[in-house]
mmCIF file of C-alpha atoms in Angstrom:
data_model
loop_
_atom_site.group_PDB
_atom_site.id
_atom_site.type_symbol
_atom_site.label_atom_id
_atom_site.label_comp_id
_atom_site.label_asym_id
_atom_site.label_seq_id
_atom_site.Cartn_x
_atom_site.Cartn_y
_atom_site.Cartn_z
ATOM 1 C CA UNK A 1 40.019 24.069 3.947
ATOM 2 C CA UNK A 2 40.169 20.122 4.088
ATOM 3 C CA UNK A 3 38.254 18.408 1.260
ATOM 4 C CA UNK A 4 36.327 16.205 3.809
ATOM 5 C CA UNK A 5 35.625 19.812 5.500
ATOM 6 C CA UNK A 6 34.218 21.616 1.945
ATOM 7 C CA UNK A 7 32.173 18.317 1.233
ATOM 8 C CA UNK A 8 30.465 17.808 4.439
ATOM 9 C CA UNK A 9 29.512 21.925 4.345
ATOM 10 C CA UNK A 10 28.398 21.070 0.866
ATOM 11 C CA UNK A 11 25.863 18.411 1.847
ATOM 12 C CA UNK A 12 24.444 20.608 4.629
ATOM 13 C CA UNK A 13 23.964 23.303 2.542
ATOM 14 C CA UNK A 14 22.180 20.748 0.523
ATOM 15 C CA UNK A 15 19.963 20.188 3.315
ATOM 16 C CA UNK A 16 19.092 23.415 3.803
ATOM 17 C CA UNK A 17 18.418 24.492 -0.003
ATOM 18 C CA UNK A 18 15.452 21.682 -0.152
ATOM 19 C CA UNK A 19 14.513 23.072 3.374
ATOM 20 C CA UNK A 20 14.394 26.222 2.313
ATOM 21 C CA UNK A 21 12.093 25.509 -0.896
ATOM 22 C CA UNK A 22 10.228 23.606 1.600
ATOM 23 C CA UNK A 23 9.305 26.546 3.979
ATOM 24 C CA UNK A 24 8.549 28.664 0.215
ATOM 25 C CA UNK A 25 6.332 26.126 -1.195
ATOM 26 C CA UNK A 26 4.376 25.935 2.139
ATOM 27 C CA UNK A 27 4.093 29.916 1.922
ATOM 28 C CA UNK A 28 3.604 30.480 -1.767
ATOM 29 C CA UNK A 29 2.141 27.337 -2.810
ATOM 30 C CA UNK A 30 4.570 27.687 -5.976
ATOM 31 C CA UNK A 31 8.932 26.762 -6.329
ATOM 32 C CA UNK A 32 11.930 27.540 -8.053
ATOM 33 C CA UNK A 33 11.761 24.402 -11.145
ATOM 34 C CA UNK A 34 15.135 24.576 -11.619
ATOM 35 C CA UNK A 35 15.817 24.911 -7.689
ATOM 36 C CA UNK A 36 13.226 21.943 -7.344
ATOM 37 C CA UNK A 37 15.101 20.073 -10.510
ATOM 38 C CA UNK A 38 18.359 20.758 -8.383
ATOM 39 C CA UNK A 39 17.005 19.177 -5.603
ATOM 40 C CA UNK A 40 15.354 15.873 -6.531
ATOM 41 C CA UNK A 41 18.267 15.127 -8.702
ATOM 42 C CA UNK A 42 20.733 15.133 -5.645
ATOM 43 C CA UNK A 43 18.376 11.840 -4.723
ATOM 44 C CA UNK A 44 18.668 10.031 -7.507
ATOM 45 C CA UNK A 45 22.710 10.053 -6.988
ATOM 46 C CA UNK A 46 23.404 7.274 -4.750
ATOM 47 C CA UNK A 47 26.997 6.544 -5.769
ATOM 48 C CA UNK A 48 28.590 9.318 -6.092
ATOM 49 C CA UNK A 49 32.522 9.285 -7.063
ATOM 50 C CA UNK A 50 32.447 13.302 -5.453
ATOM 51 C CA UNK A 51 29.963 15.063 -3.429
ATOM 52 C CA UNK A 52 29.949 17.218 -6.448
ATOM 53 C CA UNK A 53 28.281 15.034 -8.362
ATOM 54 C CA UNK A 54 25.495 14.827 -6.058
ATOM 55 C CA UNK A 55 25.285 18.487 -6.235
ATOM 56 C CA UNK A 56 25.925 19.213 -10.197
ATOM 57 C CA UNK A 57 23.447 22.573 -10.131
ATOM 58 C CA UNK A 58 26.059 24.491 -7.743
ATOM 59 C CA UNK A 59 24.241 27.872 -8.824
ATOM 60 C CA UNK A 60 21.256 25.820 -6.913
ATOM 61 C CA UNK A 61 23.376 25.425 -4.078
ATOM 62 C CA UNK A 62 24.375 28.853 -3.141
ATOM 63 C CA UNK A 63 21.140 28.815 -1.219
ATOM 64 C CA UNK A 64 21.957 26.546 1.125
ATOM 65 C CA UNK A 65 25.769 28.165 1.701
ATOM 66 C CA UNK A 66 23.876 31.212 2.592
ATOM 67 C CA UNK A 67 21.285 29.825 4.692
ATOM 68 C CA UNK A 68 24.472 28.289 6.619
ATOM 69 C CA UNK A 69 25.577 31.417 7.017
ATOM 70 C CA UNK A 70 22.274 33.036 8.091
ATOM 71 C CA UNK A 71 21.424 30.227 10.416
ATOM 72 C CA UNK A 72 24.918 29.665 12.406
ATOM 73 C CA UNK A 73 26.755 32.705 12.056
ATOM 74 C CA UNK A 74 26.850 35.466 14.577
ATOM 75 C CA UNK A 75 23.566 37.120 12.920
ATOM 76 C CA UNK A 76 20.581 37.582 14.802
ATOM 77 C CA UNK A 77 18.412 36.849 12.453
ATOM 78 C CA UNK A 78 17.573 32.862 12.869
ATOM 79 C CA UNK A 79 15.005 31.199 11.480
ATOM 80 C CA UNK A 80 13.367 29.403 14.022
ATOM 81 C CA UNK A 81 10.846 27.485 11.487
ATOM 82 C CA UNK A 82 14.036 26.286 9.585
ATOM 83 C CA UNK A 83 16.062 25.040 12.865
ATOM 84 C CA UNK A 84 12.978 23.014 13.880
ATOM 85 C CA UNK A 85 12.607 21.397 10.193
ATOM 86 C CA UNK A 86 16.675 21.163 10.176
ATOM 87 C CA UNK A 87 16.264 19.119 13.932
ATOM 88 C CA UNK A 88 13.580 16.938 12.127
ATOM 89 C CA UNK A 89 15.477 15.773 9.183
ATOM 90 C CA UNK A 90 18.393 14.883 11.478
ATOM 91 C CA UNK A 91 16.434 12.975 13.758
ATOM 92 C CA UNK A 92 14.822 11.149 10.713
ATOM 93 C CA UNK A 93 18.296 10.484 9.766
ATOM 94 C CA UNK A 94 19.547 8.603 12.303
ATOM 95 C CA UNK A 95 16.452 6.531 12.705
ATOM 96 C CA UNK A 96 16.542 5.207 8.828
ATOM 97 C CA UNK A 97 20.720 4.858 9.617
ATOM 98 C CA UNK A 98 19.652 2.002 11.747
ATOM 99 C CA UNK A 99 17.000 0.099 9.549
ATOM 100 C CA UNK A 100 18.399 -1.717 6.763
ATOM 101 C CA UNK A 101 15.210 -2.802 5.846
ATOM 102 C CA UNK A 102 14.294 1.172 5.321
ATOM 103 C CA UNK A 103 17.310 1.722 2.998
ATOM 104 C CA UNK A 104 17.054 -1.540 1.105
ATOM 105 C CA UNK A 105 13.378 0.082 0.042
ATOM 106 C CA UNK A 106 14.868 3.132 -0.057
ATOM 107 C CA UNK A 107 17.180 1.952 -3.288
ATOM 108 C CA UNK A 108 14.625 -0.018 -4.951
ATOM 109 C CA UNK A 109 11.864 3.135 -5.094
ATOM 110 C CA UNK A 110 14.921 5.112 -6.346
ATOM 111 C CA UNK A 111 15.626 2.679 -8.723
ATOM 112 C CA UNK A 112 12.259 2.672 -10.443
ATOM 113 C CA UNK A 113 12.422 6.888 -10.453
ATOM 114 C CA UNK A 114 15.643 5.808 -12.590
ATOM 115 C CA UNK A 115 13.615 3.757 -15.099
ATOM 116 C CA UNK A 116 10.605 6.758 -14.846
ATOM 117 C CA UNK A 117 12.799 9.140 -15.561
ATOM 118 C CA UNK A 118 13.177 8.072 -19.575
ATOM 119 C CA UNK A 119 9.500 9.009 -20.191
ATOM 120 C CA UNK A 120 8.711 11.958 -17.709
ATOM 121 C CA UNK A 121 11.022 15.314 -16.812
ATOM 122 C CA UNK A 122 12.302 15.466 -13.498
ATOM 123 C CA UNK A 123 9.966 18.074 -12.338
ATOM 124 C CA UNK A 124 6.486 16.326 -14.033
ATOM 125 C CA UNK A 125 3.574 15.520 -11.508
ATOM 126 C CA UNK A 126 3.993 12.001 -11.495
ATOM 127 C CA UNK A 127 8.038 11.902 -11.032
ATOM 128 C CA UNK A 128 7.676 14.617 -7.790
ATOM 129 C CA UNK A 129 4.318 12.382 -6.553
ATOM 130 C CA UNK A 130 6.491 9.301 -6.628
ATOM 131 C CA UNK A 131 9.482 11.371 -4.991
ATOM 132 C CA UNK A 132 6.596 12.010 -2.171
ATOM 133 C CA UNK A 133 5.488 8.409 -1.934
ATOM 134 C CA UNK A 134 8.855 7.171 -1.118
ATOM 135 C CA UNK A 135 9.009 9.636 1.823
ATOM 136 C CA UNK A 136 5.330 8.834 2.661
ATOM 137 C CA UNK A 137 5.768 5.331 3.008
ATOM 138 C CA UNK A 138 9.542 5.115 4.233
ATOM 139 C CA UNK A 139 11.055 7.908 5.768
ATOM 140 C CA UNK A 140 7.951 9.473 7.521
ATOM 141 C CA UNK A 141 7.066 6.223 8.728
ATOM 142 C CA UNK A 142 10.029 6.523 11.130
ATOM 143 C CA UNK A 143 9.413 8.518 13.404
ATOM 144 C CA UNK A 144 7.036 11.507 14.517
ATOM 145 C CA UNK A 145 5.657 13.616 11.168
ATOM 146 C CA UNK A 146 7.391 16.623 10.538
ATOM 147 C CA UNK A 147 4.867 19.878 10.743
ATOM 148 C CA UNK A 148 5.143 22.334 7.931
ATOM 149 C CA UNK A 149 4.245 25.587 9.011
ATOM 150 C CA UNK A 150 2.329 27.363 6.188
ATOM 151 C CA UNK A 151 -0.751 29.043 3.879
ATOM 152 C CA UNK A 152 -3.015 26.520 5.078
ATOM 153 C CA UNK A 153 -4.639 27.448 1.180
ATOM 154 C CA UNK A 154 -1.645 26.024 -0.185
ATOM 155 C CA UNK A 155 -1.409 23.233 2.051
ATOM 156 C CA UNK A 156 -4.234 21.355 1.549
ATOM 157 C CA UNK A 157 -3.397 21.202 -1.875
ATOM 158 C CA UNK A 158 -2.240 17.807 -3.464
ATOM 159 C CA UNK A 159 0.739 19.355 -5.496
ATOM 160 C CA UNK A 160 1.687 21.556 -2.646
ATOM 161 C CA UNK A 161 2.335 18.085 -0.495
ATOM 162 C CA UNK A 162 4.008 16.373 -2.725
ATOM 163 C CA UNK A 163 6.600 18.814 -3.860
ATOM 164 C CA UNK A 164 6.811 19.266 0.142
ATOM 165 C CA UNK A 165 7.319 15.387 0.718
ATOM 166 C CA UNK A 166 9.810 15.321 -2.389
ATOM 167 C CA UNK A 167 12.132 17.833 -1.224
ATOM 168 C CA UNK A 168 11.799 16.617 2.519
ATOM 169 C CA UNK A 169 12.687 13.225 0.883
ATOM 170 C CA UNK A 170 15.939 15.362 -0.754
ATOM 171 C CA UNK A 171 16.755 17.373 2.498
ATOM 172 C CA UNK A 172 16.894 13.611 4.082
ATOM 173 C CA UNK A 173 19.438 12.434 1.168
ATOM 174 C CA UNK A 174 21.719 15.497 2.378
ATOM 175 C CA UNK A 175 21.647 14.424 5.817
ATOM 176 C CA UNK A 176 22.305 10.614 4.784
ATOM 177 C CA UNK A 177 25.956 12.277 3.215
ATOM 178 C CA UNK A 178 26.280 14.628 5.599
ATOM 179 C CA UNK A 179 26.298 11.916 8.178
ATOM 180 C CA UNK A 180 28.742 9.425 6.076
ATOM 181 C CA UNK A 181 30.917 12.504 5.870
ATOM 182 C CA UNK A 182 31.572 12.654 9.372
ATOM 183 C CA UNK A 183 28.862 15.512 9.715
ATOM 184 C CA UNK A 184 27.713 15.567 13.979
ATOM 185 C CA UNK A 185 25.240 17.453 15.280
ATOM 186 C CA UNK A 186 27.759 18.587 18.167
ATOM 187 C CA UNK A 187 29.486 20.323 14.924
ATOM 188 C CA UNK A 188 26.674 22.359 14.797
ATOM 189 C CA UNK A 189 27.454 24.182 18.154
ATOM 190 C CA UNK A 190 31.310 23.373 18.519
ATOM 191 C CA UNK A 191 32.246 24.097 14.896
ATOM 192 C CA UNK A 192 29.872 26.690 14.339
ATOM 193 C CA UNK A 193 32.600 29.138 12.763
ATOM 194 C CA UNK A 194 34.162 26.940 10.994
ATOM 195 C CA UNK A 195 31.010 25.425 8.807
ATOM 196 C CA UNK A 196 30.365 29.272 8.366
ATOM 197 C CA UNK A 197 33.789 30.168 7.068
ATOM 198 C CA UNK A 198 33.751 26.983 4.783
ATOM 199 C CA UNK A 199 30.465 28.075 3.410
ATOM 200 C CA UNK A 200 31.238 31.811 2.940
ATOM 201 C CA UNK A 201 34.402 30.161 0.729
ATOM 202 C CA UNK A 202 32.505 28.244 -0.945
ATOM 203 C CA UNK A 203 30.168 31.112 -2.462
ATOM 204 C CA UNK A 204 32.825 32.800 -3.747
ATOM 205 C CA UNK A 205 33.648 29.650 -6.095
#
């Protein structure tokens, strides 16, 4: 498989592992801290040498390869929940492609996580609330709010939406590579095997 091929599958699988805590959290009001960890770090690498080094925890990422293959392979079992938050993203995506203004806020918010990041762990309550504010005030304010489908218990809890907004805010940092890796949604249904095959690979890495 091409290396622009394996990268590209990479960063949707990223997508799709902070989707998937996403849909958990919003069930179970609880995630994964290392999955989480996994997650928010992939924002906080904005110039990345590798697509690897956006996605360091690859034991993290074998979520995402098998969601890939759960979600366009031949199985019957879709997730319908997960293709409309998947849809979402993407169309969040291409709106903050075209705003510069977005993006240049974007990198500054990320920036200050940077400087945060020297007192507080990744996964404290005031790094993941300031993950959520940047996709609060930025990203969200693109375009029509996504819906998370849920325990409406867990929900209306203030830690449940933030780790919610913080991995939406990761899923959305997937879809920014996937995009500058040549990743189309017309892939999605015309490449369909392919992605699958690349992902099944990859899981045996």
């Amino acid at each position: 498989m091409s290396d622009q091929l394996f990268e590209r599958t990479m960063a949707f699988a990223g997508i799709l592992q902070a989707v998937a805590q996403v849909q958990y959290i919003a069930r179970h009001g609880d995630s994964d801290k290392d999955a989480l960890a996994a997650s928010l770090n992939s924002v906080l690498v904005t110039n990345p040498d590798s697509t690897s080094e956006v996605y360091a925890d690859k034991e993290a990422l074998k979520k995402g390869y098998q969601m890939i293959v759960a979600q366009l392979g031949d199985g019957k079992q879709k997730d319908v929940e997960v293709t409309r938050y998947l849809v979402g993203i993407l169309a969040l995506e291409r709106k903050l492609a075209r705003s510069a203004n977005a993006m240049g806020m974007l990198s500054e918010r990320i920036n200050q996580i940077h400087r945060q990041l020297s007192h507080f762990e990744i996964t404290d309550e005031q790094v993941i609330a300031n993950f959520a504010g940047i996709y609060s005030d930025i990203v969200s304010e693109l375009g029509p709010k996504l819906q998370i489908s849920g325990n409406p218990e867990f929900l209306k809890r203030t830690q449940t939406q933030q780790k919610i907004r913080a991995l939406l805010l990761s899923a959305m940092r997937s879809a920014v590579l996937w995009r500058q890796l040549g990743g189309k949604r017309r892939h999605l249904v015309f490449a369909r095997k392919t992605i699958v095959d690349t992902a099944m690979k990859s899981l045996t890495l």
